[in-house]
Coordinates of C-alpha atoms in Angstrom, one line a residue:
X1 CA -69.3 71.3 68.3
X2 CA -67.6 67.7 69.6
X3 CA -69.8 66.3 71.9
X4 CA -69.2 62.5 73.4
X5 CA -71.5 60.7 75.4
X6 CA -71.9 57.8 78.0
X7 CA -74.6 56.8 80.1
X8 CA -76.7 60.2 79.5
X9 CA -74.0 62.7 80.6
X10 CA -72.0 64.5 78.0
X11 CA -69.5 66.6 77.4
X12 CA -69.0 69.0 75.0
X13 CA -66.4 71.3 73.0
X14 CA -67.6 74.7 70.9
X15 CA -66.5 77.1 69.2
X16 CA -69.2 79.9 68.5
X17 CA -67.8 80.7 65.0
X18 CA -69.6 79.4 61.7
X19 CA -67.5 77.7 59.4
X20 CA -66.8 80.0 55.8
X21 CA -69.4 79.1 53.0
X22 CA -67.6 78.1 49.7
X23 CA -64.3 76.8 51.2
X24 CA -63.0 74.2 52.9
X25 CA -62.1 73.7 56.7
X26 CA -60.3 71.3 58.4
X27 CA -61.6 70.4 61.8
X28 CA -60.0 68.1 64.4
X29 CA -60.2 66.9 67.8
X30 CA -57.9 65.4 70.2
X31 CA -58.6 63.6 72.9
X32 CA -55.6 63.4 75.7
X33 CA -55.6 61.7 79.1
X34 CA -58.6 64.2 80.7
X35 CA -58.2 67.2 78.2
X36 CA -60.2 67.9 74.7
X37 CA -58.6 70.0 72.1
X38 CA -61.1 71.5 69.0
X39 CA -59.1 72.9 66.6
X40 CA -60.1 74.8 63.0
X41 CA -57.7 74.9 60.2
X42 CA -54.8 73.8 62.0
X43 CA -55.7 76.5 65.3
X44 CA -56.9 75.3 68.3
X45 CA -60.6 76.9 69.2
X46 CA -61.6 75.4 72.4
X47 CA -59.8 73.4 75.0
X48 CA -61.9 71.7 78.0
X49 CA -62.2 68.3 79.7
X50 CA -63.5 65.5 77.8
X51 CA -63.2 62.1 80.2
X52 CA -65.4 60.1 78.4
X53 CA -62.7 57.8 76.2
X54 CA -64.2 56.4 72.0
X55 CA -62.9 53.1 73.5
X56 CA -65.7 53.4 75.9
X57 CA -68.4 53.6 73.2
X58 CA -66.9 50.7 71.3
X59 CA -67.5 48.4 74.7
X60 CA -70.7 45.4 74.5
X61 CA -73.8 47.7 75.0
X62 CA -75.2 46.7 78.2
X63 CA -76.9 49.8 78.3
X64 CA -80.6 49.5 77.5
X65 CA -80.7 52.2 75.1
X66 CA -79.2 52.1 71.5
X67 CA -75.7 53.5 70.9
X68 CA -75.4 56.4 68.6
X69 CA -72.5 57.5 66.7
X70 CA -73.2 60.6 64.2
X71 CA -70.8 63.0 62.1
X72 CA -71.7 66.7 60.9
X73 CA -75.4 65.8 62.9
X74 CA -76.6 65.7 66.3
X75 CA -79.0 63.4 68.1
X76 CA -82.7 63.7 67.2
X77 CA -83.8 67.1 64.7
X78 CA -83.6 69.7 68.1
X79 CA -80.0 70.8 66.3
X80 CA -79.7 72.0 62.5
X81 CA -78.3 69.5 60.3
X82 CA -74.9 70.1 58.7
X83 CA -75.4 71.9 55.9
X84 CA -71.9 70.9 53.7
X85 CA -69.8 68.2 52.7
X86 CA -67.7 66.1 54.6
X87 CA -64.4 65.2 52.6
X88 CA -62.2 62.5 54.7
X89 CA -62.6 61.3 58.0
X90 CA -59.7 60.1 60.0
X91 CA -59.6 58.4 63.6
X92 CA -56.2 57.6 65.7
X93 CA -55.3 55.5 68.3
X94 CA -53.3 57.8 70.4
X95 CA -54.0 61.5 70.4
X96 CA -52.1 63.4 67.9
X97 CA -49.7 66.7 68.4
X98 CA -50.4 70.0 67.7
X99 CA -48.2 70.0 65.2
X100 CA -49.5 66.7 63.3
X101 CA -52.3 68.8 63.0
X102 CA -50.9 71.9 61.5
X103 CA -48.9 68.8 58.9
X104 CA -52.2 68.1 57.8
X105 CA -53.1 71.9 56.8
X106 CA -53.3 72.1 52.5
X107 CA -50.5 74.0 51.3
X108 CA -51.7 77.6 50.5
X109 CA -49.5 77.9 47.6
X110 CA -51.5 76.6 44.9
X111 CA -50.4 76.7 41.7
X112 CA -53.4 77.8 39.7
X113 CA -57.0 77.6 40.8
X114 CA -57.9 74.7 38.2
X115 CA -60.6 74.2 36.3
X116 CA -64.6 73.9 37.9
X117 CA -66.4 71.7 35.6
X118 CA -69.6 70.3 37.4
X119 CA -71.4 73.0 40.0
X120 CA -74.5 71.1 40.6
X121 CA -76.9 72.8 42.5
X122 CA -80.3 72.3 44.1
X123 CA -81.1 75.8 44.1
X124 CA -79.7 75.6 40.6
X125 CA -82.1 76.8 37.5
X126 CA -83.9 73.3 37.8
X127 CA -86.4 73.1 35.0
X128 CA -87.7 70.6 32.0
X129 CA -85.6 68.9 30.5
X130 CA -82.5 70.5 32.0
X131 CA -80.4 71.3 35.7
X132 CA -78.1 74.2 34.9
X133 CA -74.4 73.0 35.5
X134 CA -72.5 76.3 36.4
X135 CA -69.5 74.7 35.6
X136 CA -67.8 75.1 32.6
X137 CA -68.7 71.2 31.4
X138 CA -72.4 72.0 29.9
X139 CA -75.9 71.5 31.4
X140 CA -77.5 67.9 32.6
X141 CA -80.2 66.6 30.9
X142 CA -82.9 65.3 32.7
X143 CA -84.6 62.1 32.4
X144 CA -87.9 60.8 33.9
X145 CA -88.9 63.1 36.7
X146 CA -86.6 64.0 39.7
X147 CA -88.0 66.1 41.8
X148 CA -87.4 69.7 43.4
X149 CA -87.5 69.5 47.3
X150 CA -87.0 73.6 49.1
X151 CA -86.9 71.4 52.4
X152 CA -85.9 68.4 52.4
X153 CA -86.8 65.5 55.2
X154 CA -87.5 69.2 56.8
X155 CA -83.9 70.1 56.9
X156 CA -84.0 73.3 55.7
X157 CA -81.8 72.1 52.8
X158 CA -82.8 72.5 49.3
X159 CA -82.7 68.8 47.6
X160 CA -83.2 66.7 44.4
X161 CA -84.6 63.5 44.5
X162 CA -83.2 60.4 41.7
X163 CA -83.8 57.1 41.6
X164 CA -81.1 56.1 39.1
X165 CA -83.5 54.8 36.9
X166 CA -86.2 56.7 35.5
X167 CA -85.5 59.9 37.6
X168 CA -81.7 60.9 36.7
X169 CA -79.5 63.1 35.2
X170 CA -77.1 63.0 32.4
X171 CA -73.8 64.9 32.1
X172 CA -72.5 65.7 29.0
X173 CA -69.5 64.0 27.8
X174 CA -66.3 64.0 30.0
X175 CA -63.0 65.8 29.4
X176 CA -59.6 64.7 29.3
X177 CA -58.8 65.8 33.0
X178 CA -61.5 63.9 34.2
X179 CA -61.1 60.7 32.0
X180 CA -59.2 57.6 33.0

C-alpha cells in the first residue's frame, strides 16, 4: 500500500497480493500530474489518482499537527508492521517511465547462486552460549546476555536484543569473499 497525506484526507494505492517470503521485490511508485502508478517487480499493480504532490509535505508546517513520513509502516500500530528488509530507497524529481522502471528490474540470469554465509535468525536455535548461524560461516558466540523477544515492541516479530557491549554476538572469523 502507497498512501500520501495532507491536511487529514488521503489517498491511497493497493494491491491485495502479499509480497513472496525469501526473495526480493522491487516496489515503485510514480507520481504524474493527477495519476498514481504502484508497480511490483517491474509490473504495474494499481493505477488511481493521487493529487496530493511530496513537494507538498516538504512545505513549513503550519498545520497544527506533526508531519509524518514512514516507510514499510503505517501511522500509529492499527496496521501490521512490515515484517522484511528494506534494501535501497530512491526518490526522483520528475516521475519516471514505465520503462525506467522495468531498467531497474535485476537481471534474472545469474550466474551461480553464491555462497550464504551469515543466516541470522531470531527464531534461530538461540541458546547459551551460542545463536545458530545457518550459513555456512559457523555459529555466533554469545556474550553477556541478549535477550529472546517472540514479540517484540508487540509487533508480532520475533527479536533479539544487544547492547554492543555486554549483550552481543561474535562471528567467527571472516572469509576471503567477505574481507577487504
Amino acid at each position: 500500500t502507497f498512501s500520501i497525506a495532507n491536511s487529514g484526507a488521503a489517498q491511497t494505492l493497493s494491491w491485495s497480493n502479499a509480497l513472496p517470503i525469501g526473495g526480493w521485490t522491487h516496489v515503485a511508485i510514480t507520481l504524474d500530474g493527477a495519476t498514481g502508478t504502484l508497480y511490483v517487480n517491474g509490473v504495474p499493480v494499481a493505477t488511481g489518482a493521487i493529487t496530493i504532490r511530496p513537494d507538498q509535505l516538504l512545505a513549513a508546517n503550519t498545520a497544527t499537527g506533526l508531519q509524518h513520513n514512514y516507510l514499510a509502516r503505517g501511522v500509529g500500530t492499527a496496521l501490521p508492521f512490515f515484517r522484511g528488509a528494506v534494501d535501497d530507497v530512491q526518490f526522483y524529481a520528475a516521475p519516471l517511465a514505465p520503462s525506467a522502471i522495468v531498467a531497474m528490474q535485476p537481471a534474472t540470469n545469474f550466474v551461480g547462486p553464491g555462497t550464504l554465509y551469515v543466516d541470522l535468525r531470531a527464531t534461530n536455535s538461540f541458546g547459551p552460549g551460542v545463536w545458530v548461524n545457518l550459513g555456512t560461516l559457523g555459529n555466533f558466540s554469545l556474550v553477556g546476555g541478549p535477550t529472546y523477544a517472540a514479540n517484540a515492541a508487540s509487533t508480532g516479530v520475533p527479536a533479539i536484543s544487544f547492547n554492543g557491549t555486554t549483550a552481543a554476538a561474535n562471528g567467527p572469523n571472516s572469509v576471503a569473499d567477505l574481507d577487504g
